[in-house]
mmCIF file of C-alpha atoms in Angstrom:
data_model
loop_
_atom_site.group_PDB
_atom_site.id
_atom_site.type_symbol
_atom_site.label_atom_id
_atom_site.label_comp_id
_atom_site.label_asym_id
_atom_site.label_seq_id
_atom_site.Cartn_x
_atom_site.Cartn_y
_atom_site.Cartn_z
ATOM 1 C CA MET A 21 195.271 -65.720 -132.878
ATOM 2 C CA ALA A 22 191.761 -66.662 -132.083
ATOM 3 C CA ARG A 23 191.957 -68.991 -129.060
ATOM 4 C CA ARG A 24 194.214 -67.718 -126.297
ATOM 5 C CA SER A 25 193.642 -68.105 -122.611
ATOM 6 C CA ILE A 26 193.509 -65.020 -120.434
ATOM 7 C CA LEU A 27 196.665 -66.094 -118.583
ATOM 8 C CA THR A 28 199.031 -66.032 -121.510
ATOM 9 C CA ASP A 29 199.371 -62.639 -122.980
ATOM 10 C CA ASP A 30 202.002 -62.785 -125.662
ATOM 11 C CA SER A 31 203.335 -59.266 -125.499
ATOM 12 C CA GLU A 32 203.899 -59.513 -121.694
ATOM 13 C CA ALA A 33 205.541 -62.963 -121.651
ATOM 14 C CA GLU A 34 208.840 -61.789 -123.053
ATOM 15 C CA ILE A 35 210.624 -60.980 -119.749
ATOM 16 C CA ASN A 36 213.716 -63.154 -119.658
ATOM 17 C CA LEU A 37 213.822 -64.789 -116.233
ATOM 18 C CA SER A 38 216.666 -67.230 -116.795
ATOM 19 C CA SER A 39 219.456 -64.932 -115.554
ATOM 20 C CA MET A 40 217.531 -64.232 -112.366
ATOM 21 C CA ILE A 41 217.012 -67.959 -111.891
ATOM 22 C CA ASP A 42 220.751 -68.454 -112.299
ATOM 23 C CA CYS A 43 221.410 -65.950 -109.527
ATOM 24 C CA ILE A 44 218.872 -67.541 -107.235
ATOM 25 C CA PHE A 45 220.285 -70.985 -107.884
ATOM 26 C CA ILE A 46 223.741 -69.792 -106.933
ATOM 27 C CA LEU A 47 222.394 -68.254 -103.702
ATOM 28 C CA LEU A 48 220.463 -71.430 -102.989
ATOM 29 C CA ILE A 49 223.510 -73.628 -103.482
ATOM 30 C CA PHE A 50 225.567 -71.316 -101.269
ATOM 31 C CA PHE A 51 223.072 -71.572 -98.429
ATOM 32 C CA ILE A 52 222.639 -75.325 -98.818
ATOM 33 C CA VAL A 53 226.378 -75.831 -98.650
ATOM 34 C CA THR A 54 226.983 -73.519 -95.696
ATOM 35 C CA THR A 55 224.059 -74.680 -93.566
ATOM 36 C CA VAL A 56 225.079 -76.810 -90.630
ATOM 37 C CA PHE A 57 222.420 -78.050 -88.296
ATOM 38 C CA VAL A 58 224.042 -77.643 -84.911
ATOM 39 C CA ASP A 59 221.993 -79.802 -82.614
ATOM 40 C CA GLU A 60 223.550 -79.310 -79.245
ATOM 41 C CA LYS A 61 222.154 -80.666 -76.021
ATOM 42 C CA GLY A 62 223.388 -79.672 -72.609
ATOM 43 C CA LEU A 63 223.011 -78.546 -69.047
ATOM 44 C CA GLN A 64 223.248 -75.191 -67.418
ATOM 45 C CA VAL A 65 225.583 -75.271 -64.463
ATOM 46 C CA ALA A 66 226.273 -72.681 -61.805
ATOM 47 C CA LYS A 67 228.841 -71.972 -59.172
ATOM 48 C CA PRO A 68 227.552 -70.868 -55.801
ATOM 49 C CA ASP A 69 227.453 -67.093 -55.548
ATOM 50 C CA THR A 70 229.210 -65.437 -52.643
ATOM 51 C CA ALA A 71 226.042 -65.248 -50.551
ATOM 52 C CA ALA A 72 225.562 -68.986 -50.848
ATOM 53 C CA VAL A 73 229.194 -69.639 -49.961
ATOM 54 C CA SER A 74 228.904 -67.764 -46.691
ATOM 55 C CA MET A 75 225.916 -69.825 -45.631
ATOM 56 C CA SER A 76 227.416 -73.074 -46.866
ATOM 57 C CA GLU A 77 228.323 -73.899 -43.260
ATOM 58 C CA ASP A 78 224.651 -74.559 -42.559
ATOM 59 C CA GLU A 79 224.040 -78.121 -41.533
ATOM 60 C CA GLU A 80 221.139 -78.522 -43.981
ATOM 61 C CA ASN A 81 223.502 -78.107 -46.896
ATOM 62 C CA VAL A 82 224.265 -81.305 -48.856
ATOM 63 C CA THR A 83 227.816 -81.568 -50.136
ATOM 64 C CA LEU A 84 228.905 -84.236 -52.577
ATOM 65 C CA ASP A 85 232.643 -84.623 -52.963
ATOM 66 C CA ILE A 86 234.364 -86.083 -56.002
ATOM 67 C CA THR A 87 237.901 -87.199 -55.265
ATOM 68 C CA ALA A 88 240.846 -87.205 -57.656
ATOM 69 C CA GLU A 89 240.168 -90.931 -58.222
ATOM 70 C CA ASN A 90 236.591 -90.151 -59.348
ATOM 71 C CA LYS A 91 235.021 -91.567 -56.199
ATOM 72 C CA VAL A 92 231.848 -89.905 -55.005
ATOM 73 C CA MET A 93 231.678 -89.140 -51.289
ATOM 74 C CA LEU A 94 228.700 -87.963 -49.277
ATOM 75 C CA GLY A 95 230.215 -86.771 -46.011
ATOM 76 C CA ALA A 96 232.852 -89.363 -45.163
ATOM 77 C CA GLU A 97 231.101 -92.218 -46.890
ATOM 78 C CA GLU A 98 231.828 -93.391 -50.399
ATOM 79 C CA ILE A 99 228.764 -94.001 -52.546
ATOM 80 C CA ALA A 100 228.486 -95.673 -55.932
ATOM 81 C CA LEU A 101 227.370 -93.594 -58.900
ATOM 82 C CA PRO A 102 223.998 -95.370 -59.385
ATOM 83 C CA ASP A 103 223.113 -94.694 -55.733
ATOM 84 C CA VAL A 104 223.789 -90.964 -55.877
ATOM 85 C CA SER A 105 220.298 -89.875 -56.893
ATOM 86 C CA GLY A 106 218.638 -91.983 -54.197
ATOM 87 C CA ARG A 107 220.978 -90.717 -51.512
ATOM 88 C CA VAL A 108 220.493 -87.112 -52.562
ATOM 89 C CA LYS A 109 216.738 -87.556 -52.459
ATOM 90 C CA ALA A 110 216.977 -89.049 -48.971
ATOM 91 C CA SER A 111 219.139 -86.259 -47.588
ATOM 92 C CA LEU A 112 217.145 -83.364 -49.051
ATOM 93 C CA LEU A 113 214.854 -81.642 -46.561
ATOM 94 C CA ASP A 114 213.068 -79.796 -49.343
ATOM 95 C CA PRO A 115 213.873 -79.179 -53.029
ATOM 96 C CA GLU A 116 215.347 -75.774 -52.185
ATOM 97 C CA THR A 117 218.093 -77.269 -50.014
ATOM 98 C CA PRO A 118 221.374 -76.230 -51.594
ATOM 99 C CA VAL A 119 223.392 -79.109 -52.992
ATOM 100 C CA VAL A 120 227.044 -78.416 -53.725
ATOM 101 C CA ILE A 121 229.186 -80.735 -55.809
ATOM 102 C CA ARG A 122 232.784 -80.220 -54.776
ATOM 103 C CA ALA A 123 234.967 -81.861 -57.377
ATOM 104 C CA HIS A 124 238.704 -82.299 -57.181
ATOM 105 C CA GLU A 125 240.438 -80.530 -60.044
ATOM 106 C CA LYS A 126 242.001 -83.785 -61.217
ATOM 107 C CA SER A 127 238.687 -85.654 -61.310
ATOM 108 C CA SER A 128 237.213 -86.301 -64.729
ATOM 109 C CA HIS A 129 234.596 -84.066 -66.279
ATOM 110 C CA GLY A 130 232.487 -87.113 -67.148
ATOM 111 C CA THR A 131 232.111 -88.077 -63.490
ATOM 112 C CA PHE A 132 231.178 -84.528 -62.595
ATOM 113 C CA VAL A 133 228.414 -84.446 -65.222
ATOM 114 C CA SER A 134 227.100 -87.852 -64.098
ATOM 115 C CA VAL A 135 226.935 -86.696 -60.480
ATOM 116 C CA TRP A 136 225.260 -83.430 -61.494
ATOM 117 C CA ASP A 137 222.726 -85.376 -63.534
ATOM 118 C CA ALA A 138 222.065 -87.818 -60.672
ATOM 119 C CA ALA A 139 221.639 -85.022 -58.130
ATOM 120 C CA ARG A 140 219.183 -83.236 -60.406
ATOM 121 C CA ARG A 141 217.257 -86.484 -60.858
ATOM 122 C CA GLY A 142 217.266 -86.840 -57.085
ATOM 123 C CA GLY A 143 215.255 -83.622 -56.939
ATOM 124 C CA ALA A 144 217.912 -81.012 -56.107
ATOM 125 C CA GLN A 145 216.797 -77.617 -57.433
ATOM 126 C CA ALA A 146 219.576 -75.447 -56.014
ATOM 127 C CA LEU A 147 222.611 -77.194 -57.459
ATOM 128 C CA SER A 148 226.023 -75.620 -57.741
ATOM 129 C CA PHE A 149 229.599 -76.779 -58.120
ATOM 130 C CA SER A 150 232.937 -75.786 -56.749
ATOM 131 C CA THR A 151 236.441 -77.055 -57.331
ATOM 132 C CA SER A 152 238.918 -78.212 -54.753
ATOM 133 C CA SER A 153 242.607 -78.845 -55.230
ATOM 134 C CA MET B 10 205.837 -61.505 -139.172
ATOM 135 C CA ARG B 11 209.324 -60.049 -138.777
ATOM 136 C CA GLN B 12 211.160 -62.352 -136.378
ATOM 137 C CA SER B 13 214.828 -62.021 -135.534
ATOM 138 C CA ILE B 14 216.981 -65.137 -135.649
ATOM 139 C CA LEU B 15 217.212 -65.206 -131.837
ATOM 140 C CA ASN B 16 213.487 -65.378 -131.335
ATOM 141 C CA GLU B 17 212.357 -68.962 -131.530
ATOM 142 C CA PRO B 18 209.054 -69.754 -133.116
ATOM 143 C CA GLU B 19 206.176 -68.867 -130.824
ATOM 144 C CA GLU B 20 205.336 -72.404 -129.626
ATOM 145 C CA ALA B 21 208.758 -73.086 -128.045
ATOM 146 C CA THR B 22 208.767 -70.106 -125.647
ATOM 147 C CA GLU B 23 205.719 -71.218 -123.725
ATOM 148 C CA ILE B 24 207.425 -73.113 -120.821
ATOM 149 C CA ASN B 25 206.070 -71.568 -117.670
ATOM 150 C CA LEU B 26 208.932 -71.148 -115.207
ATOM 151 C CA SER B 27 207.133 -69.269 -112.462
ATOM 152 C CA PRO B 28 206.087 -72.270 -110.288
ATOM 153 C CA MET B 29 209.662 -73.497 -110.294
ATOM 154 C CA ILE B 30 210.880 -70.052 -109.312
ATOM 155 C CA ASP B 31 208.350 -70.054 -106.475
ATOM 156 C CA CYS B 32 209.696 -73.363 -105.218
ATOM 157 C CA ILE B 33 213.273 -72.192 -105.411
ATOM 158 C CA PHE B 34 212.415 -68.983 -103.594
ATOM 159 C CA ILE B 35 210.821 -70.963 -100.787
ATOM 160 C CA LEU B 36 213.879 -73.195 -100.519
ATOM 161 C CA LEU B 37 216.124 -70.161 -100.585
ATOM 162 C CA ILE B 38 214.198 -68.422 -97.821
ATOM 163 C CA PHE B 39 214.229 -71.607 -95.748
ATOM 164 C CA PHE B 40 217.988 -71.899 -96.000
ATOM 165 C CA ILE B 41 218.558 -68.194 -95.355
ATOM 166 C CA VAL B 42 216.419 -68.341 -92.221
ATOM 167 C CA THR B 43 217.922 -71.557 -90.827
ATOM 168 C CA THR B 44 221.553 -70.762 -91.528
ATOM 169 C CA VAL B 45 223.610 -69.854 -88.504
ATOM 170 C CA PHE B 46 227.285 -69.240 -88.769
ATOM 171 C CA VAL B 47 228.712 -71.080 -85.777
ATOM 172 C CA GLU B 48 232.439 -71.504 -85.411
ATOM 173 C CA GLU B 49 232.818 -75.145 -84.580
ATOM 174 C CA PRO B 50 235.878 -76.248 -82.653
ATOM 175 C CA GLY B 51 236.787 -78.961 -85.150
ATOM 176 C CA LEU B 52 237.830 -81.481 -82.528
ATOM 177 C CA GLU B 53 236.711 -84.966 -81.705
ATOM 178 C CA ILE B 54 234.969 -84.584 -78.339
ATOM 179 C CA VAL B 55 233.508 -87.461 -76.365
ATOM 180 C CA LYS B 56 230.662 -85.741 -74.583
ATOM 181 C CA PRO B 57 229.613 -86.904 -71.141
ATOM 182 C CA ASN B 58 226.229 -88.547 -70.721
ATOM 183 C CA ALA B 59 223.288 -86.889 -69.025
ATOM 184 C CA THR B 60 219.631 -87.830 -68.935
ATOM 185 C CA ILE B 61 218.111 -84.484 -67.989
ATOM 186 C CA ASP B 62 219.631 -82.332 -70.691
ATOM 187 C CA GLN B 63 217.744 -79.749 -72.684
ATOM 188 C CA ASP B 64 218.119 -78.367 -76.182
ATOM 189 C CA LEU B 65 220.572 -75.522 -76.407
ATOM 190 C CA GLU B 66 220.372 -72.497 -78.641
ATOM 191 C CA ARG B 67 221.654 -72.960 -82.163
ATOM 192 C CA ASN B 68 223.480 -69.698 -82.390
ATOM 193 C CA SER B 69 226.106 -69.882 -79.677
ATOM 194 C CA ILE B 70 229.795 -69.527 -79.029
ATOM 195 C CA ILE B 71 231.248 -73.019 -78.654
ATOM 196 C CA ILE B 72 234.408 -73.526 -76.621
ATOM 197 C CA ALA B 73 235.886 -77.010 -76.534
ATOM 198 C CA VAL B 74 238.050 -78.688 -73.911
ATOM 199 C CA SER B 75 239.778 -81.749 -75.348
ATOM 200 C CA ALA B 76 240.643 -84.963 -73.519
ATOM 201 C CA ASP B 77 244.225 -83.740 -73.038
ATOM 202 C CA ASN B 78 242.968 -80.480 -71.503
ATOM 203 C CA LYS B 79 243.511 -78.172 -74.464
ATOM 204 C CA VAL B 80 241.080 -75.272 -74.724
ATOM 205 C CA VAL B 81 240.019 -74.655 -78.315
ATOM 206 C CA TYR B 82 237.843 -72.055 -79.993
ATOM 207 C CA GLY B 83 237.189 -72.047 -83.750
ATOM 208 C CA GLY B 84 239.980 -74.510 -84.493
ATOM 209 C CA LYS B 85 242.623 -72.507 -82.611
ATOM 210 C CA GLU B 86 244.081 -73.455 -79.288
ATOM 211 C CA LEU B 87 243.614 -70.614 -76.831
ATOM 212 C CA GLY B 88 244.618 -71.942 -73.442
ATOM 213 C CA VAL B 89 242.650 -71.155 -70.304
ATOM 214 C CA ALA B 90 244.186 -67.680 -70.014
ATOM 215 C CA GLY B 91 243.290 -66.719 -73.578
ATOM 216 C CA VAL B 92 239.608 -67.558 -73.298
ATOM 217 C CA GLY B 93 238.665 -64.479 -71.287
ATOM 218 C CA ALA B 94 240.110 -61.949 -73.718
ATOM 219 C CA ARG B 95 238.751 -63.690 -76.825
ATOM 220 C CA LEU B 96 235.313 -64.079 -75.276
ATOM 221 C CA ARG B 97 235.111 -60.467 -74.168
ATOM 222 C CA GLN B 98 235.829 -59.445 -77.746
ATOM 223 C CA LEU B 99 233.138 -61.786 -79.112
ATOM 224 C CA LEU B 100 230.518 -60.887 -76.536
ATOM 225 C CA ASN B 101 231.092 -57.199 -77.164
ATOM 226 C CA ARG B 102 230.064 -57.680 -80.745
ATOM 227 C CA ASP B 103 227.120 -59.951 -80.082
ATOM 228 C CA ASP B 104 225.705 -61.126 -76.779
ATOM 229 C CA LEU B 105 225.446 -64.858 -77.449
ATOM 230 C CA PRO B 106 225.071 -67.798 -75.100
ATOM 231 C CA VAL B 107 228.217 -69.844 -74.517
ATOM 232 C CA ILE B 108 228.467 -73.629 -74.708
ATOM 233 C CA ILE B 109 231.450 -75.392 -73.155
ATOM 234 C CA GLN B 110 232.049 -78.689 -74.931
ATOM 235 C CA ALA B 111 234.283 -80.577 -72.557
ATOM 236 C CA ASP B 112 235.467 -84.109 -73.150
ATOM 237 C CA ALA B 113 234.370 -86.655 -70.551
ATOM 238 C CA ARG B 114 238.026 -87.477 -69.884
ATOM 239 C CA ALA B 115 239.123 -83.883 -69.393
ATOM 240 C CA ASP B 116 240.067 -82.679 -65.908
ATOM 241 C CA HIS B 117 237.324 -81.020 -63.946
ATOM 242 C CA GLY B 118 239.793 -78.318 -62.896
ATOM 243 C CA VAL B 119 240.251 -77.156 -66.506
ATOM 244 C CA PHE B 120 236.512 -77.103 -67.128
ATOM 245 C CA SER B 121 236.000 -75.134 -63.942
ATOM 246 C CA ALA B 122 238.721 -72.623 -64.890
ATOM 247 C CA VAL B 123 237.167 -72.141 -68.349
ATOM 248 C CA TRP B 124 233.752 -71.706 -66.766
ATOM 249 C CA SER B 125 235.090 -69.001 -64.450
ATOM 250 C CA GLU B 126 236.793 -67.211 -67.351
ATOM 251 C CA VAL B 127 233.602 -67.277 -69.409
ATOM 252 C CA LYS B 128 231.571 -66.048 -66.461
ATOM 253 C CA SER B 129 233.928 -63.167 -65.766
ATOM 254 C CA ALA B 130 233.899 -62.241 -69.453
ATOM 255 C CA GLY B 131 230.224 -61.427 -68.912
ATOM 256 C CA ALA B 132 228.383 -64.313 -70.606
ATOM 257 C CA LYS B 133 224.743 -64.394 -69.559
ATOM 258 C CA LYS B 134 224.064 -68.053 -70.237
ATOM 259 C CA ILE B 135 226.701 -70.756 -69.925
ATOM 260 C CA SER B 136 225.908 -74.382 -70.669
ATOM 261 C CA LEU B 137 227.928 -77.533 -70.932
ATOM 262 C CA ALA B 138 227.358 -79.888 -73.804
ATOM 263 C CA THR B 139 226.189 -83.410 -73.071
ATOM 264 C CA LEU B 140 225.039 -86.433 -74.974
ATOM 265 C CA ASN B 141 221.801 -88.257 -74.342
ATOM 266 C CA ASP B 142 221.422 -91.870 -75.281
#
């Protein structure tokens, strides 16, 4: 027993680690199996609060209507989906102008999200939605 | 030199396991930290497109609205009326953000009703799930 490094000390090396490693492996496998990487993207949407509803009669308010046939109307005029963001930008006095998307309850959710997206791209900061029947 | 039968000759016991244990510990800690237990709806949902979406929180309550307007949480169909009660129970335990995963073909009216139920159940942050491509 002449040449031994400092790191290996024979009398101390006898701790049996294999059962602990077994436990840790089982824990590791459990966590690997149960981990799901939920990678969700989305938007935060809001309905107008009651204060906003009462002042929604103001003429500076922009209202986009979605009909039951998924047509987008600005006032009485029908506009195509790609034009929504441009039209919203044109009708906004300032970014704080409230924009309300009033969707018919039979219109599709996909159209609603597209219009919301377009209005936000058009610079609307105060967006909200309501549902008509 | 009195050796029992179980003790191998000295040279064979010298495998150093500690670096491997270190690695496994690091993996284990990684998986423990990243694991979130999210109840996924277990439905095929075609999410609507949006370009301005943001990343949502991993640990959330996910409510799904299918294309045929069924409202599902954790693989069980709740119906619009059942969402409020279930959500209140869940939010009492843990105040989590809520994600509404509505299919692009679902009716806007159902989404809106679910949104109102979630809001009145006291959720602080409500988002809708979208897809960006």
